[in-house]
Amino acid sequence: MKKHILVVPGDGIGAEVTTVGKQVLEAIARKFGHEFTYDEALIGHVAIEATGSPLPGETLTKMRAADAILFGAVGHPKYDNDPTAKVRPEQGLLQMRKELGLYANLRPIKLFDELLDASSIKPEILRGADILFFRELTGDVYFGKRERLDEGNTAYDTMIYSKYEVERIVRKAFEAARTRNKRLCSVDKANVLESSRLWREVVQAIAPEYADVEVEHQFIDAAAMLLIKDPKRFDVVVTGNLFGDILTDEASQIAGSMGMLASASVGDNTGVYEPIHGSAHDITGKGVANPLASVLSVALMLDISFGLKAEAEAVVGAVDAVLKAGYRTRDIADPTTQPEHVLGTDAMGQQILQLLQA
């Protein structure tokens, strides 16, 4: 198989973790006889510094030409406490999603047994949890009209959805539920929000087409509580952009660390594969970032964009084997971890590569 992959490191630790992700892709290509070619592009703060734009036209052109995109992270502390900044790194991320039609964000929350003690949640509650989130990605309050009024003293953001936007993400979630345990939970706030009432109406209208899938509806506040109280009750969860953003970060505690969570942002064309952990500037350049979320994002790319299931399983198997051998980055280490087994970014990557090359 020949595929062209665009690597977009972005900001912060993005460059460190995507370096490991690319090395894993190269190892898979050698092992299974594929030909992967690569290019790189700028986004976010580094792109603003270089070009003045968070998503340069050259980057967007390269994105559209790629078979898949390995993404790092976007964000920089200089913008966090400056609400007056007109150009921000996150604008590049939102524009990328809109321009590429990336309306479905898939976030698998699967706990490796070796990391039961890395979470703050009791092991007996966590064991066996395996959730697939579908977060709608190009609608909602992130893309609705927003404005300042009253000389800047009043602000509003518009939470907006169209029927077709809900339909396309909900159908993807139903299809995924059919391949798993045939349970779908739709999360909204239909007791308060009109956009959520539309969301629920669409789910209820589509549900009869998937009679083999059990459907339940939860309000966002109840879902947030149940996710911690009883994560095993969930199989596939589908929700809007804002609620999905919050719930999937909360769900990182099920996996033990954000450094373990991969994601896929897909639509009808090029897919983007990225860890959910963000730019993490507090550890940038220290060589301690956990690269496993980027590695697991590679597995999603191999499976979803390229249909290479055996290759994807090899990557996940390598991660599992490294964890079983006791190796940890500092975010997933616990008091029982041997000091010599606490590895930095590159060293953890080398452990994965050695297993793939064996």
Coordinates of C-alpha atoms in Angstrom, one line a residue:
M1 CA 0.0 0.0 0.0
K2 CA 1.2 3.5 -0.9
K3 CA 0.0 6.4 1.2
H4 CA 1.1 10.0 1.7
I5 CA 0.9 11.2 5.3
L6 CA 1.2 14.9 6.4
V7 CA 2.8 15.4 9.9
V8 CA 1.6 18.6 11.6
P9 CA 3.4 18.9 14.9
G10 CA 1.9 22.2 16.0
D11 CA 2.8 23.7 19.3
G12 CA 4.3 22.6 22.6
I13 CA 5.0 18.9 23.0
G14 CA 3.3 18.2 19.6
A15 CA 6.7 18.0 17.9
E16 CA 8.0 15.5 20.5
V17 CA 5.1 13.1 20.4
T18 CA 4.6 13.2 16.6
T19 CA 8.2 12.3 16.1
V20 CA 7.6 9.1 17.9
G21 CA 4.3 8.6 16.0
K22 CA 6.1 9.0 12.7
Q23 CA 8.8 6.5 13.8
V24 CA 6.1 4.0 14.5
L25 CA 4.6 4.5 11.0
E26 CA 8.0 4.0 9.5
A27 CA 8.4 0.7 11.5
I28 CA 5.0 -0.5 10.4
A29 CA 5.8 0.3 6.7
R30 CA 9.0 -1.8 6.9
K31 CA 7.4 -4.7 8.8
F32 CA 4.4 -5.0 6.5
G33 CA 5.9 -3.9 3.2
H34 CA 4.0 -0.6 2.8
E35 CA 5.3 2.6 1.3
F36 CA 4.5 5.7 3.3
T37 CA 5.7 9.1 2.2
Y38 CA 5.7 12.2 4.5
D39 CA 5.6 16.0 4.5
E40 CA 5.3 18.5 7.3
A41 CA 3.3 21.8 7.8
L42 CA 2.7 24.5 10.3
I43 CA -0.4 25.3 12.4
G44 CA -1.1 27.2 15.6
H45 CA 1.3 29.5 17.4
V46 CA 4.3 28.4 15.4
A47 CA 2.4 29.2 12.2
I48 CA 1.4 32.7 13.6
E49 CA 5.0 33.4 14.4
A50 CA 6.2 32.3 11.0
T51 CA 3.4 33.6 8.7
G52 CA 0.9 35.6 10.8
S53 CA -1.9 33.0 10.3
P54 CA -2.8 30.1 12.5
L55 CA -3.6 28.0 9.4
P56 CA -1.5 29.2 6.4
G57 CA -2.8 28.5 3.0
E58 CA 0.1 26.2 2.2
T59 CA -0.8 24.0 5.2
L60 CA -4.4 23.7 4.1
T61 CA -3.3 22.8 0.6
K62 CA -1.0 20.1 1.9
M63 CA -3.8 18.8 4.2
R64 CA -6.2 18.4 1.3
A65 CA -3.6 16.5 -0.7
A66 CA -2.7 14.0 2.1
D67 CA -4.2 10.5 2.6
A68 CA -4.1 11.1 6.4
I69 CA -2.8 13.7 8.9
L70 CA -0.7 12.9 12.0
F71 CA -1.4 15.9 14.3
G72 CA 0.3 17.1 17.4
A73 CA -1.3 19.9 19.4
V74 CA -2.2 23.6 19.2
G75 CA -2.0 26.3 21.9
H76 CA 0.4 28.7 23.7
P77 CA 0.3 30.3 27.2
K78 CA 0.8 33.8 25.8
Y79 CA -2.8 33.7 24.5
D80 CA -4.5 32.1 27.5
N81 CA -4.7 35.3 29.6
D82 CA -5.1 37.7 26.7
P83 CA -8.8 37.6 25.7
T84 CA -8.1 40.6 23.4
A85 CA -5.9 38.7 21.0
K86 CA -7.5 38.8 17.6
V87 CA -5.4 36.0 16.1
R88 CA -5.2 32.8 18.3
P89 CA -3.7 29.3 17.7
E90 CA -7.0 27.6 18.3
Q91 CA -8.5 29.4 15.3
G92 CA -6.3 27.3 13.1
L93 CA -7.7 24.1 14.7
L94 CA -11.3 25.2 14.2
Q95 CA -10.7 26.3 10.6
M96 CA -9.0 23.0 9.8
R97 CA -12.0 21.1 11.1
K98 CA -14.4 23.3 9.1
E99 CA -12.3 23.3 5.8
L100 CA -11.7 19.5 5.9
G101 CA -15.3 18.7 6.9
L102 CA -14.1 16.9 10.0
Y103 CA -17.5 16.6 11.6
A104 CA -16.9 13.4 13.7
N105 CA -14.4 13.1 16.5
L106 CA -13.8 9.5 17.7
R107 CA -12.2 9.1 21.1
P108 CA -11.8 5.5 22.3
I109 CA -11.5 5.3 26.1
K110 CA -10.0 1.9 26.7
L111 CA -8.2 1.1 29.9
F112 CA -5.1 -1.1 29.8
D113 CA -5.3 -3.3 32.9
E114 CA -1.7 -2.4 33.8
L115 CA -2.8 1.2 34.4
L116 CA -5.6 0.5 36.8
D117 CA -3.7 2.2 39.6
A118 CA -2.8 5.2 37.5
S119 CA -6.3 6.6 37.8
S120 CA -7.8 8.3 40.8
I121 CA -10.9 6.1 40.4
K122 CA -11.2 2.8 42.3
P123 CA -9.9 -0.1 40.2
E124 CA -13.0 -2.2 40.8
I125 CA -15.1 0.6 39.2
L126 CA -12.8 0.9 36.2
R127 CA -11.9 -2.6 35.3
G128 CA -13.5 -3.6 32.0
A129 CA -14.4 0.0 30.9
D130 CA -14.3 0.4 27.1
I131 CA -16.1 3.4 25.7
L132 CA -16.2 4.9 22.2
F133 CA -17.1 8.6 22.1
F134 CA -18.5 10.3 19.0
R135 CA -18.2 14.1 19.5
E136 CA -19.7 16.3 16.8
L137 CA -16.9 18.6 15.7
T138 CA -18.1 21.4 13.3
G139 CA -21.2 22.8 14.9
D140 CA -22.5 24.0 18.3
V141 CA -21.4 27.0 20.2
Y142 CA -17.8 26.8 18.8
F143 CA -19.1 27.8 15.4
G144 CA -22.2 29.9 16.2
K145 CA -22.4 33.6 16.1
R146 CA -20.7 35.5 18.9
E147 CA -20.5 39.1 19.8
R148 CA -19.7 41.7 22.4
L149 CA -22.4 44.3 23.2
D150 CA -22.8 47.2 25.6
E151 CA -19.3 48.6 25.0
G152 CA -17.8 45.1 25.7
N153 CA -19.6 44.6 29.0
T154 CA -22.0 41.9 27.6
A155 CA -21.1 38.9 25.5
Y156 CA -23.0 36.1 23.8
D157 CA -22.3 32.9 22.0
T158 CA -24.9 31.0 19.9
M159 CA -25.3 27.2 20.3
I160 CA -26.7 26.2 17.0
Y161 CA -27.3 22.9 15.1
S162 CA -28.9 21.9 11.9
K163 CA -30.8 18.6 11.4
Y164 CA -28.3 17.3 8.9
E165 CA -25.3 18.0 11.2
V166 CA -26.9 15.8 13.9
E167 CA -28.0 13.1 11.5
R168 CA -24.5 12.4 10.0
I169 CA -22.7 12.0 13.4
V170 CA -25.6 10.0 14.9
R171 CA -25.5 7.6 12.0
K172 CA -21.8 7.0 12.4
A173 CA -22.4 6.3 16.1
F174 CA -25.2 3.8 15.4
E175 CA -23.0 2.0 12.8
A176 CA -20.2 1.8 15.4
A177 CA -22.5 0.5 18.1
R178 CA -23.6 -2.3 15.7
T179 CA -19.9 -3.6 15.7
R180 CA -19.6 -3.4 19.5
N181 CA -22.1 -4.2 22.2
K182 CA -25.1 -2.6 20.5
R183 CA -25.7 0.1 23.1
L184 CA -25.8 3.8 22.3
C185 CA -26.1 6.7 24.7
S186 CA -27.0 10.1 23.4
V187 CA -26.1 13.0 25.6
D188 CA -27.8 16.4 25.5
K189 CA -29.6 19.0 27.6
A190 CA -33.0 18.7 26.1
N191 CA -34.8 19.8 29.3
V192 CA -33.3 23.3 28.8
L193 CA -31.8 23.9 25.4
E194 CA -33.7 24.1 22.1
S195 CA -30.7 22.8 20.2
S196 CA -30.7 19.8 22.4
R197 CA -34.4 19.2 21.8
L198 CA -33.6 19.1 18.0
W199 CA -30.7 16.7 18.8
R200 CA -32.9 14.3 20.7
E201 CA -35.7 14.4 18.0
V202 CA -33.1 13.4 15.4
V203 CA -31.8 10.5 17.4
Q204 CA -35.3 9.3 18.1
A205 CA -36.2 9.5 14.4
I206 CA -33.2 7.5 13.3
A207 CA -33.3 4.9 16.1
P208 CA -35.9 2.7 14.4
E209 CA -33.5 2.1 11.5
Y210 CA -31.1 0.5 14.0
A211 CA -33.6 -1.6 15.9
D212 CA -30.8 -3.9 17.0
V213 CA -29.1 -1.1 19.0
E214 CA -30.4 -0.2 22.5
V215 CA -30.7 3.6 22.8
E216 CA -30.7 5.7 26.0
H217 CA -30.7 9.5 26.5
Q218 CA -28.9 11.2 29.3
F219 CA -28.7 14.9 30.2
I220 CA -25.1 16.1 30.2
D221 CA -25.0 16.7 34.0
A222 CA -26.2 13.1 34.7
A223 CA -23.8 11.6 32.1
A224 CA -20.9 13.4 33.7
M225 CA -21.8 11.9 37.1
L226 CA -22.4 8.4 35.7
L227 CA -19.1 8.4 33.7
I228 CA -17.3 8.5 37.0
K229 CA -19.7 6.4 39.0
D230 CA -20.2 3.5 36.6
P231 CA -18.1 3.9 33.4
K232 CA -18.8 0.2 32.4
R233 CA -22.5 1.1 31.7
F234 CA -21.4 3.0 28.5
D235 CA -20.5 1.5 25.2
V236 CA -20.9 4.1 22.4
V237 CA -21.6 7.7 23.4
V238 CA -22.7 10.4 20.9
T239 CA -23.0 14.1 21.8
G240 CA -22.4 17.6 20.6
N241 CA -19.3 19.6 20.4
L242 CA -19.2 21.4 23.8
F243 CA -20.5 18.4 25.8
G244 CA -18.2 16.1 24.0
D245 CA -15.2 18.3 24.7
I246 CA -15.9 18.2 28.5
L247 CA -16.9 14.5 28.8
T248 CA -13.9 13.2 26.9
D249 CA -11.5 15.1 29.1
E250 CA -13.3 13.8 32.1
A251 CA -13.0 10.3 30.7
S252 CA -9.2 10.6 30.5
Q253 CA -9.2 9.7 34.2
I254 CA -10.7 6.3 33.2
A255 CA -7.6 5.7 31.1
G256 CA -5.3 7.0 33.8
S257 CA -3.9 10.0 31.9
M258 CA -4.6 12.2 28.9
G259 CA -1.3 10.9 27.7
M260 CA -3.0 7.6 26.9
L261 CA -5.9 8.9 24.8
A262 CA -5.9 8.9 21.0
S263 CA -8.5 10.5 18.7
A264 CA -9.6 10.5 15.1
S265 CA -11.3 13.5 13.5
V266 CA -13.0 12.3 10.3
G267 CA -15.5 13.3 7.7
D268 CA -15.9 12.1 4.2
N269 CA -12.3 12.7 3.1
T270 CA -8.9 13.2 4.8
G271 CA -8.8 12.1 8.5
V272 CA -6.8 13.8 11.3
Y273 CA -5.3 11.7 14.1
E274 CA -4.1 13.3 17.3
P275 CA -3.6 12.8 21.0
I276 CA -6.2 14.7 23.1
H277 CA -3.7 16.0 25.6
G278 CA -3.0 19.5 24.2
S279 CA 0.3 21.4 23.9
A280 CA 1.4 21.1 27.6
H281 CA 3.9 23.9 27.6
D282 CA 4.8 23.2 31.2
I283 CA 6.8 20.1 30.1
T284 CA 7.7 21.2 26.5
G285 CA 11.4 20.5 25.8
K286 CA 11.9 18.4 28.9
G287 CA 11.7 15.1 27.1
V288 CA 9.1 13.6 29.6
A289 CA 5.9 13.8 27.5
N290 CA 4.0 10.6 27.1
P291 CA 4.1 9.6 23.4
L292 CA 1.6 6.7 23.7
A293 CA -1.5 8.7 22.8
S294 CA 0.3 9.7 19.5
V295 CA 1.3 6.1 19.0
L296 CA -2.3 4.9 19.6
S297 CA -3.5 7.7 17.2
V298 CA -1.3 6.0 14.6
A299 CA -3.1 2.8 15.2
L300 CA -6.4 4.6 14.6
M301 CA -5.1 6.0 11.3
L302 CA -3.9 2.6 10.1
D303 CA -7.4 1.1 10.9
I304 CA -9.8 3.9 10.0
S305 CA -8.1 5.7 7.0
F306 CA -6.1 2.8 5.6
G307 CA -8.1 -0.3 6.6
L308 CA -5.0 -2.0 7.9
K309 CA -6.4 -3.8 10.9
A310 CA -3.5 -6.2 11.4
E311 CA -1.1 -3.3 11.4
A312 CA -3.2 -1.3 13.9
E313 CA -3.4 -4.4 16.2
A314 CA 0.4 -4.7 16.0
V315 CA 0.7 -1.1 17.3
V316 CA -1.8 -1.5 20.1
G317 CA -0.2 -4.9 21.0
A318 CA 3.2 -3.2 21.3
V319 CA 1.8 -0.6 23.6
D320 CA 0.2 -3.3 25.7
A321 CA 3.4 -5.3 25.9
V322 CA 5.5 -2.3 26.9
L323 CA 3.1 -1.6 29.7
K324 CA 3.0 -5.2 30.8
A325 CA 6.8 -5.1 31.0
G326 CA 6.5 -2.3 33.6
Y327 CA 7.6 0.7 31.6
R328 CA 5.9 4.0 32.3
T329 CA 6.2 7.7 31.5
R330 CA 5.9 9.8 34.7
D331 CA 2.3 10.7 34.1
I332 CA 1.2 7.0 34.4
A333 CA 3.8 5.8 36.9
D334 CA 2.7 4.9 40.4
P335 CA 4.6 4.2 43.7
T336 CA 5.3 0.6 42.7
T337 CA 7.0 1.5 39.4
Q338 CA 10.7 0.8 39.4
P339 CA 12.7 4.1 39.0
E340 CA 14.6 2.6 36.1
H341 CA 11.3 1.8 34.3
V342 CA 10.2 5.5 34.3
L343 CA 11.1 6.6 30.8
G344 CA 11.2 9.8 28.8
T345 CA 9.5 10.4 25.5
D346 CA 12.2 9.0 23.3
A347 CA 13.0 6.1 25.5
M348 CA 9.4 5.0 25.6
G349 CA 9.3 5.3 21.8
Q350 CA 12.3 3.1 21.5
Q351 CA 10.6 0.4 23.6
I352 CA 7.7 0.4 21.2
L353 CA 9.9 0.3 18.1
Q354 CA 12.0 -2.6 19.5
L355 CA 8.8 -4.7 19.9
L356 CA 7.6 -3.8 16.4
Q357 CA 10.9 -4.7 14.9
A358 CA 11.2 -8.0 16.7

